[in-house]
Short mmCIF file of C-alpha atoms and ligand atoms in Angstrom, two decimals:
data_model
loop_
_atom_site.label_atom_id
_atom_site.label_comp_id
_atom_site.label_asym_id
_atom_site.label_seq_id
_atom_site.Cartn_x
_atom_site.Cartn_y
_atom_site.Cartn_z
CA MET A 91 0.48 6.61 -36.53
CA VAL A 92 0.78 8.53 -33.03
CA GLN A 93 -2.52 8.42 -31.31
CA ARG A 94 -4.30 11.01 -28.89
CA ILE A 95 -3.63 10.19 -25.23
CA LEU A 96 -5.95 10.85 -22.49
CA VAL A 97 -4.47 11.22 -19.05
CA ILE A 98 -7.32 11.44 -15.90
CA GLY A 99 -5.68 11.96 -12.52
CA SER A 100 -4.24 14.32 -10.18
CA SER A 101 -2.50 17.34 -10.02
CA ASN A 102 -0.34 18.96 -6.86
CA THR A 103 1.97 21.34 -6.26
CA ASP A 104 5.09 19.79 -4.65
CA MET A 105 6.89 21.51 -1.66
CA VAL A 106 10.15 19.62 -1.52
CA VAL A 107 12.94 19.60 0.95
CA LYS A 108 16.27 17.45 0.23
CA ALA A 109 18.17 16.50 3.39
CA ASN A 110 20.81 13.81 4.41
CA LYS A 111 18.04 11.78 5.81
CA LEU A 112 14.31 11.47 6.18
CA PRO A 113 13.04 12.33 9.71
CA ALA A 114 11.82 9.62 12.11
CA PRO A 115 8.38 10.38 13.78
CA GLY A 116 8.83 13.19 16.13
CA GLU A 117 12.30 14.35 14.74
CA THR A 118 13.24 17.42 13.02
CA VAL A 119 15.86 17.21 10.40
CA ILE A 120 17.58 20.43 8.93
CA GLY A 121 17.80 20.08 5.19
CA GLY A 122 19.11 21.97 2.35
CA THR A 123 17.31 24.15 -0.20
CA PHE A 124 13.66 24.24 -0.72
CA LEU A 125 12.22 23.52 -4.10
CA MET A 126 8.45 24.15 -5.10
CA ASN A 127 7.74 22.39 -8.41
CA PRO A 128 4.34 21.24 -10.16
CA GLY A 129 3.46 17.71 -9.18
CA GLY A 130 0.72 15.18 -8.74
CA LYS A 131 0.69 11.56 -10.32
CA GLY A 132 -1.64 12.46 -12.86
CA ALA A 133 -0.04 15.89 -14.10
CA ASN A 134 3.43 14.21 -13.86
CA GLN A 135 2.24 11.47 -16.27
CA ALA A 136 0.52 13.90 -18.60
CA VAL A 137 3.62 16.24 -18.85
CA ALA A 138 5.97 13.16 -19.25
CA ALA A 139 3.79 12.17 -22.32
CA ALA A 140 3.63 15.43 -23.53
CA ARG A 141 7.40 16.14 -23.43
CA LEU A 142 7.99 12.93 -24.95
CA GLY A 143 5.98 13.98 -28.16
CA ALA A 144 2.62 13.10 -27.65
CA ASP A 145 -0.81 14.79 -28.40
CA VAL A 146 -2.23 14.72 -24.80
CA THR A 147 -5.47 15.84 -23.05
CA PHE A 148 -5.43 15.98 -19.23
CA VAL A 149 -8.53 15.58 -17.11
CA ALA A 150 -7.97 16.68 -13.44
CA LYS A 151 -9.55 19.22 -11.12
CA VAL A 152 -7.74 22.11 -9.27
CA GLY A 153 -8.76 24.87 -6.89
CA ASN A 154 -9.59 28.21 -8.00
CA ASP A 155 -6.40 29.57 -6.26
CA ILE A 156 -2.75 30.65 -7.32
CA PHE A 157 -1.60 27.00 -7.43
CA GLY A 158 -4.36 25.70 -9.59
CA LYS A 159 -3.60 28.58 -12.26
CA GLN A 160 -0.07 28.11 -12.31
CA ALA A 161 -0.66 24.50 -12.80
CA ILE A 162 -2.92 25.12 -15.91
CA GLN A 163 -0.29 27.67 -17.22
CA GLY A 164 2.40 24.88 -17.05
CA PHE A 165 0.27 22.24 -18.74
CA ARG A 166 -0.23 24.92 -21.59
CA GLN A 167 3.76 25.43 -21.83
CA ASP A 168 3.82 21.91 -22.38
CA LYS A 169 1.26 21.82 -25.07
CA ILE A 170 -1.48 19.80 -23.04
CA ARG A 171 -5.08 20.20 -23.72
CA THR A 172 -6.69 21.73 -20.51
CA GLU A 173 -10.51 22.09 -21.70
CA PHE A 174 -11.01 19.36 -19.05
CA VAL A 175 -9.00 20.59 -16.12
CA PHE A 176 -11.82 21.76 -13.87
CA SER A 177 -11.56 24.41 -11.56
CA ASP A 178 -13.20 23.69 -8.05
CA ALA A 179 -14.61 27.05 -6.27
CA LYS A 180 -14.82 25.10 -3.07
CA ASN A 181 -11.85 23.03 -2.61
CA PRO A 182 -8.19 24.30 -2.76
CA SER A 183 -5.50 22.80 -5.19
CA GLY A 184 -3.73 19.53 -3.91
CA VAL A 185 -0.45 19.92 -2.49
CA ALA A 186 2.41 17.35 -1.71
CA LEU A 187 4.84 17.83 1.01
CA ILE A 188 8.25 15.85 0.03
CA GLY A 189 11.44 14.91 1.70
CA VAL A 190 14.19 13.61 -0.30
CA ASP A 191 17.37 11.88 1.34
CA GLU A 192 20.87 11.55 0.26
CA GLN A 193 20.32 8.30 -1.59
CA GLY A 194 17.15 10.02 -3.28
CA GLU A 195 14.52 8.26 -1.92
CA ASN A 196 11.46 10.13 -0.77
CA CYS A 197 8.82 10.37 1.57
CA ILE A 198 5.35 12.19 0.34
CA MET A 199 2.42 13.46 2.30
CA VAL A 200 -0.54 14.79 0.02
CA ALA A 201 -3.39 16.98 0.98
CA PRO A 202 -5.64 15.97 -1.96
CA GLY A 203 -7.93 19.13 -1.90
CA ALA A 204 -9.79 19.39 -5.39
CA ASN A 205 -8.23 16.16 -6.55
CA ALA A 206 -10.82 14.52 -4.23
CA HIS A 207 -13.72 16.06 -5.82
CA LEU A 208 -13.07 14.75 -9.50
CA LEU A 209 -16.24 13.19 -10.09
CA ALA A 210 -17.34 10.28 -12.37
CA TYR A 211 -19.57 12.12 -14.55
CA GLU A 212 -16.81 14.80 -15.24
CA VAL A 213 -14.31 12.18 -16.52
CA VAL A 214 -17.16 10.47 -18.58
CA GLN A 215 -17.98 14.00 -20.10
CA ALA A 216 -14.26 14.30 -21.05
CA LEU A 217 -14.34 10.57 -22.38
CA GLU A 218 -17.34 11.26 -24.60
CA SER A 219 -15.71 14.51 -26.04
CA VAL A 220 -12.45 13.46 -26.97
CA SER A 221 -13.52 10.86 -29.36
CA GLU A 222 -10.05 10.55 -31.01
CA ALA A 223 -8.42 9.27 -28.02
CA GLU A 224 -7.06 5.58 -28.07
CA LEU A 225 -5.11 5.38 -24.95
CA LEU A 226 -6.22 6.19 -21.56
CA LEU A 227 -3.93 6.33 -18.70
CA LEU A 228 -4.97 6.63 -15.02
CA GLN A 229 -3.70 6.19 -11.36
CA LEU A 230 -5.23 6.18 -7.88
CA GLU A 231 -4.73 9.83 -6.58
CA ILE A 232 -8.31 10.45 -7.42
CA PRO A 233 -11.55 8.95 -6.02
CA LEU A 234 -11.69 5.16 -6.92
CA GLN A 235 -15.19 5.51 -8.08
CA THR A 236 -13.95 7.95 -10.73
CA VAL A 237 -11.41 5.73 -11.70
CA THR A 238 -13.61 2.80 -11.93
CA ALA A 239 -16.13 4.88 -14.03
CA ALA A 240 -13.51 5.85 -16.11
CA VAL A 241 -12.26 2.46 -16.83
CA GLU A 242 -15.63 1.22 -17.33
CA HIS A 243 -16.59 3.93 -19.94
CA GLY A 244 -13.35 3.85 -21.69
CA ALA A 245 -13.50 0.05 -22.02
CA LYS A 246 -16.92 0.52 -23.74
CA ARG A 247 -15.36 2.84 -26.00
CA GLY A 248 -12.54 0.33 -27.07
CA LEU A 249 -9.67 2.24 -25.48
CA LYS A 250 -6.18 0.89 -24.59
CA ILE A 251 -6.26 1.46 -20.99
CA ILE A 252 -3.25 1.54 -18.53
CA LEU A 253 -3.87 1.73 -14.89
CA ASN A 254 -0.62 2.81 -12.56
CA PRO A 255 -2.19 1.69 -9.19
CA ALA A 256 -0.41 4.49 -7.29
CA PRO A 257 -0.68 5.04 -4.44
CA ALA A 258 -1.84 1.39 -3.88
CA GLN A 259 -5.56 0.67 -2.62
CA PRO A 260 -7.40 -2.53 -2.77
CA LEU A 261 -9.23 -2.67 -6.14
CA PRO A 262 -12.55 -4.16 -7.33
CA ASN A 263 -12.15 -7.61 -9.22
CA GLU A 264 -14.32 -5.98 -12.19
CA ILE A 265 -11.63 -3.53 -13.24
CA TYR A 266 -8.80 -5.99 -14.13
CA ALA A 267 -10.37 -7.46 -17.31
CA ASN A 268 -10.98 -3.95 -18.77
CA LEU A 269 -7.17 -3.00 -18.67
CA PHE A 270 -4.47 -3.47 -21.39
CA ALA A 271 -1.84 -3.24 -18.50
CA ILE A 272 -1.34 -2.53 -15.20
CA THR A 273 2.16 -1.01 -13.88
CA PRO A 274 2.56 -1.48 -10.37
CA ASN A 275 5.88 -1.26 -8.29
CA GLU A 276 7.03 -3.72 -5.63
CA THR A 277 5.05 -2.18 -2.82
CA GLU A 278 1.92 -1.78 -5.05
CA THR A 279 2.11 -5.38 -6.26
CA LYS A 280 2.32 -6.53 -2.58
CA LEU A 281 -0.69 -4.83 -1.60
CA LEU A 282 -2.91 -6.02 -4.50
CA THR A 283 -1.63 -9.56 -4.62
CA GLY A 284 -0.24 -10.30 -1.13
CA ILE A 285 2.85 -11.22 -2.76
CA THR A 286 6.30 -10.11 -1.92
CA VAL A 287 8.11 -9.54 -5.15
CA GLU A 288 12.09 -8.81 -5.34
CA ALA A 289 14.01 -7.92 -8.40
CA HIS A 290 16.30 -10.70 -7.96
CA ASP A 291 13.59 -13.44 -7.44
CA LEU A 292 11.86 -14.19 -10.81
CA GLY A 293 9.74 -16.70 -9.32
CA SER A 294 8.23 -14.15 -7.22
CA LEU A 295 7.66 -11.80 -10.05
CA ARG A 296 6.17 -14.38 -12.28
CA GLU A 297 3.94 -15.72 -9.30
CA ALA A 298 2.53 -11.95 -8.77
CA ALA A 299 2.31 -11.45 -12.40
CA GLU A 300 0.20 -14.76 -12.69
CA TRP A 301 -2.09 -13.35 -9.99
CA PHE A 302 -3.09 -10.32 -12.23
CA LEU A 303 -3.29 -12.67 -15.28
CA ALA A 304 -5.82 -14.85 -13.40
CA LYS A 305 -7.78 -11.85 -12.68
CA GLY A 306 -8.19 -11.16 -16.61
CA LEU A 307 -5.23 -8.94 -17.18
CA LYS A 308 -3.38 -8.92 -20.27
CA ASN A 309 -0.12 -7.42 -19.69
CA VAL A 310 1.66 -6.79 -16.30
CA ILE A 311 4.47 -4.58 -15.80
CA ILE A 312 6.15 -4.49 -12.58
CA THR A 313 8.28 -1.53 -12.05
CA LEU A 314 11.55 -2.29 -9.86
CA GLY A 315 13.20 1.21 -9.53
CA ALA A 316 16.91 1.19 -10.50
CA LYS A 317 16.50 -2.70 -11.75
CA GLY A 318 14.25 -1.65 -14.24
CA ALA A 319 10.89 -3.45 -15.09
CA PHE A 320 9.49 -6.92 -15.34
CA LEU A 321 7.20 -7.41 -18.49
CA TYR A 322 4.54 -10.57 -18.34
CA ASN A 323 1.88 -11.61 -20.58
CA GLU A 324 0.60 -14.87 -21.93
CA GLU A 325 3.88 -15.03 -24.14
CA GLY A 326 6.12 -15.21 -20.86
CA GLY A 327 8.25 -13.01 -18.67
CA LYS A 328 11.10 -10.76 -19.41
CA LEU A 329 13.38 -8.43 -17.17
CA ILE A 330 14.29 -5.33 -18.84
CA ALA A 331 17.04 -3.53 -17.27
CA ALA A 332 17.06 0.17 -16.55
CA PRO A 333 20.19 2.34 -17.71
CA PRO A 334 22.52 2.87 -14.44
CA VAL A 335 22.54 6.42 -13.15
CA THR A 336 23.24 7.88 -9.90
CA ALA A 337 19.72 8.91 -8.18
CA THR A 338 19.38 12.67 -7.02
CA ASP A 339 15.77 12.34 -6.38
CA THR A 340 13.54 9.39 -7.35
CA THR A 341 10.23 11.32 -6.84
CA ALA A 342 7.89 10.80 -9.98
CA ALA A 343 10.09 8.41 -11.58
CA GLY A 344 7.14 6.03 -11.84
CA ASP A 345 5.17 8.62 -13.27
CA VAL A 346 7.65 9.49 -15.93
CA PHE A 347 7.99 5.55 -16.72
CA ASN A 348 4.08 5.55 -17.20
CA GLY A 349 3.80 8.78 -19.23
CA ALA A 350 6.86 7.41 -21.52
CA LEU A 351 5.22 3.93 -21.85
CA VAL A 352 2.02 5.30 -23.21
CA VAL A 353 3.79 7.60 -25.57
CA ALA A 354 5.98 4.42 -27.04
CA LEU A 355 2.58 2.34 -27.09
CA SER A 356 0.95 5.26 -29.06
CA GLU A 357 3.74 5.00 -31.64
CA THR A 358 2.86 1.26 -31.94
CA LYS A 359 6.31 -0.05 -30.27
CA SER A 360 6.13 -3.45 -29.24
CA LEU A 361 5.41 -3.85 -25.40
CA SER A 362 9.20 -4.70 -24.78
CA GLU A 363 10.52 -1.82 -26.85
CA ALA A 364 7.83 0.55 -24.84
CA VAL A 365 9.23 -0.60 -21.59
CA THR A 366 12.75 -0.25 -22.46
CA PHE A 367 11.81 3.31 -23.70
CA ALA A 368 10.14 4.12 -20.33
CA CYS A 369 13.18 2.72 -18.35
CA LYS A 370 15.38 5.14 -19.98
CA ALA A 371 13.06 8.17 -19.54
CA ALA A 372 12.70 7.20 -15.92
CA SER A 373 16.32 6.65 -15.43
CA ILE A 374 16.96 10.30 -16.62
CA SER A 375 14.42 11.62 -14.39
CA VAL A 376 16.10 10.50 -11.17
CA THR A 377 19.14 12.26 -11.82
CA ARG A 378 17.22 15.44 -11.32
CA MET A 379 15.36 17.07 -8.58
CA GLY A 380 11.58 17.42 -8.65
CA ALA A 381 8.58 15.89 -10.21
CA GLN A 382 7.67 17.59 -13.60
CA ALA A 383 11.05 19.45 -13.23
CA SER A 384 12.81 16.53 -13.77
CA VAL A 385 11.00 14.97 -16.86
CA PRO A 386 13.30 14.81 -19.83
CA THR A 387 12.58 15.87 -23.44
CA ARG A 388 12.47 13.38 -26.30
CA LYS A 389 15.93 14.17 -27.52
CA GLU A 390 17.39 13.16 -24.11
CA VAL A 391 15.67 9.75 -24.03
CA ASP A 392 16.68 9.04 -27.65
CA ALA A 393 20.29 9.95 -27.03
CA LEU A 394 20.51 7.28 -23.80
CA SER A 395 21.99 4.11 -25.12
CA LEU A 396 19.86 0.93 -25.21
CA SER A 397 19.54 -0.98 -21.76
CA ASN A 398 20.18 -4.88 -21.91
CA VAL A 399 17.14 -7.11 -22.09
CA THR A 400 17.63 -10.58 -20.29
CA LYS A 401 15.46 -13.41 -20.75
CA PRO A 402 14.55 -15.55 -17.68
O1 RIB B 256 4.59 10.40 -7.68
C1 RIB B 256 4.89 11.54 -7.32
C2 RIB B 256 3.97 12.50 -6.93
O2 RIB B 256 3.39 12.10 -5.91
C3 RIB B 256 4.47 13.89 -6.49
O3 RIB B 256 4.61 14.65 -7.79
C4 RIB B 256 3.42 14.16 -5.43
O4 RIB B 256 2.50 15.36 -5.79
C5 RIB B 256 2.60 13.01 -5.31
O5 RIB B 256 1.37 13.30 -5.90
#
């Protein structure tokens, strides 16, 4: 049975320029065309989950301005429930300035605005009201105190909680035991565990995953970009490959991965199947420009042939 998904997180408007290369400090680079499209890690994940077929409630805070209004309109077009997208009278909507190079790699600066004012009591209010929700997805682009309150409250309610620790910052130890899964990329894994991981070095991936398990986590999914993802739990480890694609813009690939992952979990797919589904969705997204503009439909993901699964 498909379950209701609650996504709590940020909403931004992304201002994107694609250029041959990203500027060094003090350098001006002349780029190509400018793209403005909706973004924010939380909103991207909510949109991905909704576009891939889930019933999503998004909890966020936007400014009482044109960007905030456009964001809410977009969520509604994607059939996301917006009763807990709060409007902040004092602070503007979040904005991200994004540079994308020829290889699709990006560089992002965020002015969080209203995102930084999403408060613990507001997310707890949402968690109490959406009693049908069974899965909760969060990231770290809103105050950490708000995230920890949501995790604590969600765990008490018995929700399956997935934390995408992006952008990375040190986390309190108590958070881990309340999570069903954590989904860091290589950089975030290094910041949280102190261990440098590389896709070709299964030993390093296992070591980092064991670090999380020792903290009380049940499932660890380390995303590896074009190389796919490493899934680890007490049953062992598995490298799950992503379908090969040519990247145009990798912005929000991690967000699409997380949105897709929770959709698959809500459909009671196995973790391994869910990660494969998420790798496919993320691979499609990097072939297109933009964050929410790049999120694929369910039909597109289902049409992509299955990736290889190799066991270490
Ligand atoms: O993960 C990509 C997102 O990070 C962008 O959409 C930008 O808004 C920042 O939040």
